[in-house]
Tab-separated table of C-alpha atoms in Angstrom:
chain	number	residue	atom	x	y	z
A	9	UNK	CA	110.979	139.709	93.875
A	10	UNK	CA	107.474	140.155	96.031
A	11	UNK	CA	106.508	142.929	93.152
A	12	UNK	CA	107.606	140.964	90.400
A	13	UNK	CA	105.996	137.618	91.239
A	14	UNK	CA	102.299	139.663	91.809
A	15	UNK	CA	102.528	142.056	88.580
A	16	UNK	CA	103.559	138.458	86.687
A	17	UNK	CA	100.026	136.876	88.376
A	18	UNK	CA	98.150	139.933	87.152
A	19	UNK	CA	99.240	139.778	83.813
A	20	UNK	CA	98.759	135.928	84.081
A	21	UNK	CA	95.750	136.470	84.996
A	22	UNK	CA	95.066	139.405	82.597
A	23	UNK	CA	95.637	136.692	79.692
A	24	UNK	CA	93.507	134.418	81.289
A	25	UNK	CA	90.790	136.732	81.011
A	26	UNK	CA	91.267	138.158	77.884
A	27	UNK	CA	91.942	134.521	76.040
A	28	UNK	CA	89.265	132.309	77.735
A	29	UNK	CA	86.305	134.591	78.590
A	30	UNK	CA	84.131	132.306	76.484
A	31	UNK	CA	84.247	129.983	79.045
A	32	UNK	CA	84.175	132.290	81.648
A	33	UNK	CA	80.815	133.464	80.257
A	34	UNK	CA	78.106	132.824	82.659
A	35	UNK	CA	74.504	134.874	82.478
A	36	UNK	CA	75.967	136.552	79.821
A	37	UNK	CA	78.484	138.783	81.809
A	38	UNK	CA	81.979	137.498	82.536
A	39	UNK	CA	83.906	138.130	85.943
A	40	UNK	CA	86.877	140.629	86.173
A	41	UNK	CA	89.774	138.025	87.790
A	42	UNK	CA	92.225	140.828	87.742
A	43	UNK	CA	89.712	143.439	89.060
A	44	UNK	CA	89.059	141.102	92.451
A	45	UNK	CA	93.263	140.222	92.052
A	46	UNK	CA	93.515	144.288	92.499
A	47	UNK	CA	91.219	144.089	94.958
A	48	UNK	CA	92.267	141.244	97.448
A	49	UNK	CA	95.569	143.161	97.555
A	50	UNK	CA	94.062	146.336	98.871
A	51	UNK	CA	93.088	144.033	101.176
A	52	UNK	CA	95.747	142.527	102.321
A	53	UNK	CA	98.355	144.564	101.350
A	54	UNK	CA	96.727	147.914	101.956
A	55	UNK	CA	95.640	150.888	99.359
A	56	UNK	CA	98.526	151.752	97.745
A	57	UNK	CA	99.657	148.175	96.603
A	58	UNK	CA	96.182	147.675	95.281
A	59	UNK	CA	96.083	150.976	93.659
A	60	UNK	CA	99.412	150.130	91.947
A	61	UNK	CA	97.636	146.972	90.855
A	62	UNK	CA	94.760	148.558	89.566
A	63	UNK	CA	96.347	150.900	87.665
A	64	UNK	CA	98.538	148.011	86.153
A	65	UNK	CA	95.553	146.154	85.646
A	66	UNK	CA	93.459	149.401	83.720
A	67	UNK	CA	96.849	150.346	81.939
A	68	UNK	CA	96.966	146.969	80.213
A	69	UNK	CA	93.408	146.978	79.235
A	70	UNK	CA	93.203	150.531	78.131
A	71	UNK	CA	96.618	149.826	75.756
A	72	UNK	CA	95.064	146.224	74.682
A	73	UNK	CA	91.426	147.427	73.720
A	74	UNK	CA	91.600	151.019	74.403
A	75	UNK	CA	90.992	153.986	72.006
A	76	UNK	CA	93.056	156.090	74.826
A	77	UNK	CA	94.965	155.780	77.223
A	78	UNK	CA	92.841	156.471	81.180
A	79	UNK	CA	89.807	154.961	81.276
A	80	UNK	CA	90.132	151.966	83.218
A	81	UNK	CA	93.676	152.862	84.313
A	82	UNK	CA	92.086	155.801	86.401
A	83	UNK	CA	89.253	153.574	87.713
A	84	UNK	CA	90.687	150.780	88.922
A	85	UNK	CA	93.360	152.037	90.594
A	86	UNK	CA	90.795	154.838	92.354
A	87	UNK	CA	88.228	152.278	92.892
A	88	UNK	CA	91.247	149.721	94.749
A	89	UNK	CA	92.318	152.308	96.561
A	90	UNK	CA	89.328	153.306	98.218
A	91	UNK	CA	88.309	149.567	98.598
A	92	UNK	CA	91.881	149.401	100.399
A	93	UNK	CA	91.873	152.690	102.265
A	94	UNK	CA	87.961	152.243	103.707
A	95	UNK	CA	88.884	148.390	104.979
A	96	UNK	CA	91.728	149.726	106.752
A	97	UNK	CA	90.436	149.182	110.088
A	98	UNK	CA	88.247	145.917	108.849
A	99	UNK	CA	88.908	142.664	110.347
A	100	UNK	CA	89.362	140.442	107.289
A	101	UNK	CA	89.055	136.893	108.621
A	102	UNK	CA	85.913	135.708	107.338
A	103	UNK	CA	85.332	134.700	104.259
A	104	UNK	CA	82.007	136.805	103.695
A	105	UNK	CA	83.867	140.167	104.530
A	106	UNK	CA	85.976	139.625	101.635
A	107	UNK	CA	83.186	139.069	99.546
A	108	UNK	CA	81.066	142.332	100.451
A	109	UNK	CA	84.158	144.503	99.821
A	110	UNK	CA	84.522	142.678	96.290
A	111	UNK	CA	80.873	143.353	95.820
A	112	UNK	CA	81.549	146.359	96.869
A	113	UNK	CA	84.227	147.189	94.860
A	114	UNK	CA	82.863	145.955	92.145
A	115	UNK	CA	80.238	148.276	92.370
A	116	UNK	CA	82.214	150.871	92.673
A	117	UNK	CA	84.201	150.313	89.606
A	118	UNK	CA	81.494	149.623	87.474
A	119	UNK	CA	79.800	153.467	88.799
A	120	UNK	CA	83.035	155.075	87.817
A	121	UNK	CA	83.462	153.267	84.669
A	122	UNK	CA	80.034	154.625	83.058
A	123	UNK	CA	80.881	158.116	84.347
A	124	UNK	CA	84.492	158.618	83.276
A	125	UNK	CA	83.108	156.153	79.914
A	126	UNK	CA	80.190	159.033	79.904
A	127	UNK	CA	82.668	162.285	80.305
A	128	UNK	CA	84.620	161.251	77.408
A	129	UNK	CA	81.992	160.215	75.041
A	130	UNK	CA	82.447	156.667	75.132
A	131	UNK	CA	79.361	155.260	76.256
A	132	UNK	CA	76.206	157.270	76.784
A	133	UNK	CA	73.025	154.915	76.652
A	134	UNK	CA	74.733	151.652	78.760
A	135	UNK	CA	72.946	153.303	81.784
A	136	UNK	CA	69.688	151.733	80.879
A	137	UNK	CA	71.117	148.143	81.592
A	138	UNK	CA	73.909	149.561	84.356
A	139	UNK	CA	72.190	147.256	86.891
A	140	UNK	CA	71.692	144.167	84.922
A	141	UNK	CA	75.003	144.138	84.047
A	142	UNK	CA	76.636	145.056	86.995
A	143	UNK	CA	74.677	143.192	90.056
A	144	UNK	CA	75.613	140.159	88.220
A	145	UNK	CA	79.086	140.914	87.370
A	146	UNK	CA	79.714	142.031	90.941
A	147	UNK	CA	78.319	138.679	92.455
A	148	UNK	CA	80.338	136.909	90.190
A	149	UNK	CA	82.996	138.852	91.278
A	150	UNK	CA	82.314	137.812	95.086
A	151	UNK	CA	81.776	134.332	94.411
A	152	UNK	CA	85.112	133.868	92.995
A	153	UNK	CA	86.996	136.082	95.466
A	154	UNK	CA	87.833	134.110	98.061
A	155	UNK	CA	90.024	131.966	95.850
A	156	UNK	CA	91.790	135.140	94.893
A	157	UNK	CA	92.247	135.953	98.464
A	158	UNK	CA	93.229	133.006	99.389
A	159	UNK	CA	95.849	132.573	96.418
A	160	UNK	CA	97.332	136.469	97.405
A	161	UNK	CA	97.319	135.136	101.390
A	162	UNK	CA	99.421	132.113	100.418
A	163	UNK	CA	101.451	134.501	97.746
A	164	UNK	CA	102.281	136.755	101.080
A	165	UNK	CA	103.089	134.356	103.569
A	166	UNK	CA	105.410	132.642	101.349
A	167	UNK	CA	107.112	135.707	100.371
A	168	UNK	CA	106.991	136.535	104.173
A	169	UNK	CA	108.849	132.998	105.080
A	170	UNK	CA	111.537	132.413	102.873
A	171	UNK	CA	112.450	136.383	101.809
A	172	UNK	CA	112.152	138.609	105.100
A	173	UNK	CA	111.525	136.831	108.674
A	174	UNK	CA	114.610	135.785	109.446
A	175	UNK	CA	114.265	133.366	112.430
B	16	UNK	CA	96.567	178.925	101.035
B	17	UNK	CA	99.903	177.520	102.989
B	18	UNK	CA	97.694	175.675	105.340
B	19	UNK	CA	96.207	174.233	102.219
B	20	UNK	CA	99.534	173.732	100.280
B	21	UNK	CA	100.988	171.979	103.490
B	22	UNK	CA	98.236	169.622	103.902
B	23	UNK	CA	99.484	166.659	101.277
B	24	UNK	CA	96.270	164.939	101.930
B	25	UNK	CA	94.863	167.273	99.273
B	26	UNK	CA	97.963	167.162	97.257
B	27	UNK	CA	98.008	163.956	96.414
B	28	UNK	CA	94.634	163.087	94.917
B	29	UNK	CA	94.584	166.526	92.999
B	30	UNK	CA	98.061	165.816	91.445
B	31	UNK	CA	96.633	162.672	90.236
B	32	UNK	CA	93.501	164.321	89.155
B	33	UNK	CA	95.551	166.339	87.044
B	34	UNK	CA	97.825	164.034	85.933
B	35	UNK	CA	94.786	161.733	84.817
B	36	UNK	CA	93.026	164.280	83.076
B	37	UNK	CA	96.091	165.643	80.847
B	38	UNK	CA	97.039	161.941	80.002
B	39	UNK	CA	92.987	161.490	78.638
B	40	UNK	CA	93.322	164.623	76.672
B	41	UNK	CA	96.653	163.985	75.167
B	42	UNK	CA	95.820	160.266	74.241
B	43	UNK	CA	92.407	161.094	72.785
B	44	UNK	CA	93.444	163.917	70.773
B	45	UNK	CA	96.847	162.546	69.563
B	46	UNK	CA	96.594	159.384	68.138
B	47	UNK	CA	100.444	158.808	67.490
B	48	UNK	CA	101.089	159.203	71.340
B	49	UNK	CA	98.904	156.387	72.159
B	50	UNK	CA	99.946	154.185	69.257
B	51	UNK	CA	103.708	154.627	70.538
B	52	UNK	CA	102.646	152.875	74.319
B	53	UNK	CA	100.328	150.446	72.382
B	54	UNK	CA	102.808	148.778	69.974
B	55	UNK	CA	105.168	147.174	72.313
B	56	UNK	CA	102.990	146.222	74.793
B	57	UNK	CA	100.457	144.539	72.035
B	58	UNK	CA	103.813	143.011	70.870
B	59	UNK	CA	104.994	141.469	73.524
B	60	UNK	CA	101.425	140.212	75.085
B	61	UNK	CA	99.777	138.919	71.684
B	62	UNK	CA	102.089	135.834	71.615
B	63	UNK	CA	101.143	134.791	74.541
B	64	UNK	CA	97.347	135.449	74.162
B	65	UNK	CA	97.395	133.732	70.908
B	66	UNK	CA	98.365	130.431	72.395
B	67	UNK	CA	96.120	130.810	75.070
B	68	UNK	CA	92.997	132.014	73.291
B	69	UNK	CA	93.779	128.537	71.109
B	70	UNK	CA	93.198	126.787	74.188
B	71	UNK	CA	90.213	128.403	75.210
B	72	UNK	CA	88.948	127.586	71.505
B	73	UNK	CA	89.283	123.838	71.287
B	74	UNK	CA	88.104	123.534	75.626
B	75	UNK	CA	84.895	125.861	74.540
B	76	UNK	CA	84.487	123.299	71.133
B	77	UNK	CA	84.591	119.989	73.575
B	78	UNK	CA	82.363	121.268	75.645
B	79	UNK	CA	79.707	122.395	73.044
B	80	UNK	CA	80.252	118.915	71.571
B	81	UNK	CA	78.759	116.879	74.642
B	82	UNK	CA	75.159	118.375	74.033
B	83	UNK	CA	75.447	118.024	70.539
B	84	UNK	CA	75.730	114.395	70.492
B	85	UNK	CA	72.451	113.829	71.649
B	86	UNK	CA	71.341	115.652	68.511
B	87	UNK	CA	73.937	114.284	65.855
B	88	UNK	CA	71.210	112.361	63.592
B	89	UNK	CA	68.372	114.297	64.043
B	90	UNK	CA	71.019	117.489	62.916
B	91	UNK	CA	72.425	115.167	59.909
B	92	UNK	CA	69.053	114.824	58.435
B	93	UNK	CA	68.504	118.606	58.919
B	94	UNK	CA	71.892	119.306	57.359
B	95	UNK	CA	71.210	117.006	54.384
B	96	UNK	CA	67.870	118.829	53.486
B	97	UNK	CA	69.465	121.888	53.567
B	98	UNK	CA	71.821	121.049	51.097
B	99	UNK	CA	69.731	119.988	48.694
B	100	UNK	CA	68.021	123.333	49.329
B	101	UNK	CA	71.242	125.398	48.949
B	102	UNK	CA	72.349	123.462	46.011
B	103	UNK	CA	69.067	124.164	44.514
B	104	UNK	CA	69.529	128.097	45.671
B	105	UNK	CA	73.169	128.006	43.753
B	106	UNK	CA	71.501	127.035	40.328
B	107	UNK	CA	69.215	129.284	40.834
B	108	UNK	CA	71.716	132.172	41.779
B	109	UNK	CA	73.879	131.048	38.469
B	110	UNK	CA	71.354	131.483	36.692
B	111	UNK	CA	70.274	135.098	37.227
B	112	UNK	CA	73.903	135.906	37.291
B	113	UNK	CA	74.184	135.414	33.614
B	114	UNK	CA	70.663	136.536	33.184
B	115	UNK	CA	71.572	140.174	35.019
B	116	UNK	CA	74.758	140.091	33.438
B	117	UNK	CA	73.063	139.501	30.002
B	118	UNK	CA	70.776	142.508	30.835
B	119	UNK	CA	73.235	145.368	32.157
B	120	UNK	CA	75.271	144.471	28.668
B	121	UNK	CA	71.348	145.033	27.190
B	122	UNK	CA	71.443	148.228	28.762
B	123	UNK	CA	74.941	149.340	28.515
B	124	UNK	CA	76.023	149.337	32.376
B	125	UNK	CA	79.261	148.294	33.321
B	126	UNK	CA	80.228	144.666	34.657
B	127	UNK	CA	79.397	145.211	38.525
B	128	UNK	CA	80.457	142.133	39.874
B	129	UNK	CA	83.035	142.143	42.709
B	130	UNK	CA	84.914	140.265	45.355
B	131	UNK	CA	86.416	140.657	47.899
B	132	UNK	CA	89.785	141.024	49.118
B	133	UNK	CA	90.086	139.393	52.040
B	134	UNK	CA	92.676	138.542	54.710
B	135	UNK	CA	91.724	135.930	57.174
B	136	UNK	CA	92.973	136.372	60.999
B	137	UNK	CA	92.217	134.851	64.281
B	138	UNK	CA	90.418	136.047	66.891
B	139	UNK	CA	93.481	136.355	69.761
B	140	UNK	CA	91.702	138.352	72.603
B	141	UNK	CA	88.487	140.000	74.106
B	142	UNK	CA	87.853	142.901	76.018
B	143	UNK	CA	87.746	141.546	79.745
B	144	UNK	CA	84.706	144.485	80.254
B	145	UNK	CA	81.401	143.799	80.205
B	146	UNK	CA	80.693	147.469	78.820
B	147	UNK	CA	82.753	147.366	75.057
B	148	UNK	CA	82.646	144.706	72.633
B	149	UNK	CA	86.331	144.544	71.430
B	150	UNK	CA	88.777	141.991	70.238
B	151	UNK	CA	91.981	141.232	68.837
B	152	UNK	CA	92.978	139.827	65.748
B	153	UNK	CA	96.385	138.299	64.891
B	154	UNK	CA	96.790	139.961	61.710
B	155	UNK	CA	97.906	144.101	61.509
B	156	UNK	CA	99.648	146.454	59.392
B	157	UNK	CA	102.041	144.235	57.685
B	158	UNK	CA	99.209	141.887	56.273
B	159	UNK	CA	97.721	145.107	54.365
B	160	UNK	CA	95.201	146.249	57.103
B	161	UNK	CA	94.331	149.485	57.735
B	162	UNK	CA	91.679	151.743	60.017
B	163	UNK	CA	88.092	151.557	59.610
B	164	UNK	CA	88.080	148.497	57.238
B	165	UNK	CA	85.280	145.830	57.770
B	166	UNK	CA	85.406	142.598	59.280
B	167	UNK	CA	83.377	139.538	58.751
B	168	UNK	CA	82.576	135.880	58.715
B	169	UNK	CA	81.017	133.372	56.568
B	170	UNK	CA	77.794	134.106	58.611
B	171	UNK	CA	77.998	137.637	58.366
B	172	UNK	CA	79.457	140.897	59.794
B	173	UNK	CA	81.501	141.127	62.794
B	174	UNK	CA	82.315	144.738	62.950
B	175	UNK	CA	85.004	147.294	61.300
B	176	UNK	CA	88.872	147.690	62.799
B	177	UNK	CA	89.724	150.962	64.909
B	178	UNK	CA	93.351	151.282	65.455
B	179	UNK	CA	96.012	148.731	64.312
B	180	UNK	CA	99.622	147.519	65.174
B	181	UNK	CA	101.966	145.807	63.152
B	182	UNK	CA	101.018	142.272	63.938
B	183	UNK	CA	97.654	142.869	65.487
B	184	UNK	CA	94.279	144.525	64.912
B	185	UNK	CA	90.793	146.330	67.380
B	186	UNK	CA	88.072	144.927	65.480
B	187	UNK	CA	85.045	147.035	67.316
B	188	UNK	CA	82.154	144.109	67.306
B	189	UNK	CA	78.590	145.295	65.839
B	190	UNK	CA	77.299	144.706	69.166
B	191	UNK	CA	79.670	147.497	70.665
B	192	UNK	CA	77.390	150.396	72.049
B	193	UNK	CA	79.892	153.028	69.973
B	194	UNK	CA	79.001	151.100	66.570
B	195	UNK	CA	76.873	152.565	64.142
B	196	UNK	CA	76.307	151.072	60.636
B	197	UNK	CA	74.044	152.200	57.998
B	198	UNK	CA	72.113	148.992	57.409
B	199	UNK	CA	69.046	148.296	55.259
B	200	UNK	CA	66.192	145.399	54.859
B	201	UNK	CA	66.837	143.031	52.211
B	202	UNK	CA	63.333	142.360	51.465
B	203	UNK	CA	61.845	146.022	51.475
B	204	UNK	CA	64.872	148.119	50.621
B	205	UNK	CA	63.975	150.596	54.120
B	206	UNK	CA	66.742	151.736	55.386
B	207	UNK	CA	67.977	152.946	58.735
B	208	UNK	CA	71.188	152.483	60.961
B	209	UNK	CA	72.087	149.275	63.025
B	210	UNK	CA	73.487	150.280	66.919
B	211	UNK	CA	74.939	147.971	69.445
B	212	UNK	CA	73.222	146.710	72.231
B	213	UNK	CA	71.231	149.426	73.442
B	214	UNK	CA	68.011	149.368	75.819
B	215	UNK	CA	65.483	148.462	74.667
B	216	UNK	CA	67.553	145.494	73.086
B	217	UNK	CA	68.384	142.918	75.256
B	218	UNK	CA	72.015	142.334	75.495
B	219	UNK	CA	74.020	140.551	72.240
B	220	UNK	CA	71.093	142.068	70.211
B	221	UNK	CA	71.181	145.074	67.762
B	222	UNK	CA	68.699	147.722	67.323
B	223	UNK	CA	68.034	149.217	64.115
B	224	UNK	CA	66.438	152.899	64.392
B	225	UNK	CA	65.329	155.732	62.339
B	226	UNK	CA	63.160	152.844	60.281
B	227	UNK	CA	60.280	154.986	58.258
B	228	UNK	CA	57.050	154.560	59.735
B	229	UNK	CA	55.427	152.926	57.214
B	230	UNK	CA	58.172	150.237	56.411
B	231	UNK	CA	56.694	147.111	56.122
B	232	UNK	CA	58.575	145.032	58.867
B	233	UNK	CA	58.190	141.447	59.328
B	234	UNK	CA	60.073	138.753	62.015
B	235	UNK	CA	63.086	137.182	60.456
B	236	UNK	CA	62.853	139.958	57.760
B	237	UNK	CA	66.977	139.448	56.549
B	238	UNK	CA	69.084	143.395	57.481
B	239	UNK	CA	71.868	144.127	55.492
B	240	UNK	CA	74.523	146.562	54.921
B	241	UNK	CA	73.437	149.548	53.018
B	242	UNK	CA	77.282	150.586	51.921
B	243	UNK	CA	76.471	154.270	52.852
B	244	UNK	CA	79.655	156.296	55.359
B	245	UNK	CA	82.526	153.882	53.199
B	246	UNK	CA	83.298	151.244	56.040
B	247	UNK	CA	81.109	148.682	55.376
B	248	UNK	CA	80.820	147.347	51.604
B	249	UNK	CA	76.953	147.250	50.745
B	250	UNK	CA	74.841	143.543	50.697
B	251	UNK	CA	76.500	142.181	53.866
B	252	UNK	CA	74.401	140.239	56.113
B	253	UNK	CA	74.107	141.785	59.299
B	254	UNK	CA	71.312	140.229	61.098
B	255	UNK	CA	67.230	139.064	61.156
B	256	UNK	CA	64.628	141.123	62.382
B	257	UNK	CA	63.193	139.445	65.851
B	258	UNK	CA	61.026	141.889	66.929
B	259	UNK	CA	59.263	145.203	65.278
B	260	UNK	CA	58.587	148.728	67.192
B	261	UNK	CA	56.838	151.751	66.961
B	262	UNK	CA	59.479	154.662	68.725
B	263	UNK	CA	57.429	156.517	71.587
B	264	UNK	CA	57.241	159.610	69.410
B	265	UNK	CA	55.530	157.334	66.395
B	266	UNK	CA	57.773	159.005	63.915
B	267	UNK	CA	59.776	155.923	62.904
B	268	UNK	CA	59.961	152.467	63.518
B	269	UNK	CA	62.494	150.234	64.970
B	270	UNK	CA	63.903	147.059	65.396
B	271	UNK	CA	65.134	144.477	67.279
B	272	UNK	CA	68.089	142.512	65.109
B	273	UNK	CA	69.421	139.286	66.084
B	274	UNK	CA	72.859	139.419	64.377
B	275	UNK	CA	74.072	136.635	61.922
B	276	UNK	CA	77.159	135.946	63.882
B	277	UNK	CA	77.488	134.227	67.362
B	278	UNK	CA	80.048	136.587	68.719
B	279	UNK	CA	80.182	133.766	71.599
B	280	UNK	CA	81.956	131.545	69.024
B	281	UNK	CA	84.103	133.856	67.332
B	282	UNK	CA	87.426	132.253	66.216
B	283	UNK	CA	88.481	133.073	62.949
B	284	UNK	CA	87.429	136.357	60.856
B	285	UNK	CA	88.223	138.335	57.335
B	286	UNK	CA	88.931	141.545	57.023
B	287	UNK	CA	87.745	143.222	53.923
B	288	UNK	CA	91.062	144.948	52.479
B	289	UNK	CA	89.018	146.140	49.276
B	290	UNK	CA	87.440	144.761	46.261
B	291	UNK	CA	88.844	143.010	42.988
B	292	UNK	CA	86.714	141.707	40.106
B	293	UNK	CA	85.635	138.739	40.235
B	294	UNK	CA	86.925	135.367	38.504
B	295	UNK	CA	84.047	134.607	36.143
């Protein structure tokens, strides 16, 4: 049920995305909602969930606008899990440690990306603009983070109250 | 070597390694592999996206309207004079129809005047990266569409298809860094090859390279499609020249192209299926 309900948010939010990233459009980069979604659950759920979710997430997208099947199913779930395995030991209460690990993260994807995207051919020149495309990706990524976390929080402790404490 | 096999913290990330890497080399060399994960998930997704990207649509048209109306009388006026001046264009355009037409009889060439075939679709999706310009069309293999056939809009072109399902279509966009077209200016005949946006271009531009040296480039100098490598049908408008450049080695020119099409506002498209002669 707990599975089910968060791979039908990423795909919810994988639509979203996909459908209304005109609007999303600001500075002429767009954030990655299911990136950060991946990401908030390595969080909260540790690396393996967010890996899972990542690799979902890149799955979809490599299938959807793909010419082959790895790209961004490799990185995302890589670049969730090590955003879930190094905050392991993290104290995620405030609000601004959630958004350095997304910008973070972010980062980290977006470094992968180019260099799997450069190994097989499919991008070789986007490293001239890498950082004007990614620093404002990545803050756009951190700005809207804390919703995410807050929706996958809520998401957990309901899952946690009416499915498995048992009072 | 057992100390190494026993350790599964090494295991595990070279298994995926592996994994990974055999998956990229199957899908990119064997198309029909790919195609066989792609269909049902494109399937049972495009639905969905279809409705949604509607939505986005009219909510993106709204909100472009509240500027606008500031500008609705001063734009009518605009709009008006510009009709006269296309209308006047039209005669014009008539007229050296028959007049070429008259001529190539003169001369004993055969009739060249085509149209197109075209197949409108909607625009259903957008690659979520900022890296790849890719999108979606609701309109595939049962409508007629194949691989590598070009896609446009009444402004101009929008790019050429790269895999298809049966119900949908990847329409790479011009601006896509892995696009190439063989493009040519409209006023001087140079020729050279439109890329996507690639430094020195700023981003949603083109830049046209291998431009001779002494081509005679001008701002707002109109680029179209030269027809050359079979994709693209010749005399398509691809863009305006916004800025002219000598390459560091001085050999060739290049230039910046602001393309016809707002990419931001792309709803509906046609996809060029072929050519049929034209009703005259």
């Amino acid at each position: 049920m707990r599975t089910l309900a968060y791979v039908f948010t990423l795909v919810a939010l994988l639509l979203v995305q996909t459908t209304l990233s005109n609007i999303l459009w600001i500075f002429g980069v767009k954030p990655d909602l299911p990136l950060v979604f991946a990401l908030c659950m390595a969080m909260i759920k540790g690396e393996k969930a967010g890996a899972l979710m990542g690799f979902l997430n890149g799955f979809l997208e490599d299938i959807l606008f793909g010419r082959f099947l790895g790209l961004s199913t490799i990185v995302k779930s890589v670049t969730a899990y090590i955003v879930g395995y190094g905050s392991r030991n993290i104290y995620k209460g405030p609000v601004i440690i959630t958004m350095a690990l997304t910008f973070i993260g972010s980062f980290i994807f977006n470094f992968l990306f180019m260099v799997f995207a450069f190994l097989t051919r499919e991008a070789a020149q986007s490293w001239y603009s890498f950082f004007s495309i990614v620093i404002p990706s990545a803050l756009l990524n951190m700005v809207i983070s804390p919703l995410i976390y807050h929706g996958v929080f809520k998401m957990e402790r309901f899952f946690d109250f009416y499915f498995d404490i048992k009072y | 070597m057992r100390r190494l096999l026993k350790n599964r913290r090494w295991l595990i990330p070279a298994l995926f390694l592996i994994i990974s890497i055999t998956i990229v080399s199957i899908t990119l060399k064997k198309d029909y592999v790919f195609k066989k994960l792609e269909v049902p998930v494109i399937n049972t997704l495009s639905p969905a996206q279809k409705i949604l990207s509607r939505v986005g649509f009219s909510i993106k048209e709204n909100l472009d309207m509240i500027p606008q109306l500031f500008y609705m009388k001063e734009e009518n006026e605009n709009l008006k004079k510009q009709v006269a001046e296309l209308l006047q264009y039209k005669q014009n355009i008539i007229e050296y129809q028959r007049e070429n037409a008259d001529l190539r009889t003169l001369l004993g060439f055969k009739e060249r005047s085509f149209q197109y075939d075209l197949e409108a679709a909607e625009v259903i999706a957008r690659d979520p990266s900022n890296w790849f310009n890719v999108i979606l069309i609701d309109k595939g293999e049962k409508h007629g569409i194949k691989k590598d056939m070009a896609v446009i809009t009444d402004e101009g072109l929008v790019g050429y298809t790269i895999s298809t399902a049966s119900n949908t279509s990847k329409v790479v966009l011009i601006t896509d860094e892995r696009s190439s077209v063989s493009a040519m200016l409209q006023r001087t005949r140079d020729n050279g090859m439109v890329k996507g946006t690639i430094d020195p271009a700023p981003s949603g531009y083109l830049k046209m390279e291998f431009l001779p040296q002494d081509a005679n480039l001008v701002k707002g100098d109109i680029v179209i499609s030269s027809g050359l490598g079979g994709i693209i049908p010749k005399g398509i408008i691809i863009g305006e020249v916004a800025e002219a450049n000598k390459e560091s080695y001085e050999l060739m020119q290049y230039a910046i192209i602001k393309p016809a099409v707002d990419f931001m506002k792309l709803e509906r498209v046609f996809v060029i299926k072929g050519e049929k002669e034209a009703d005259l």
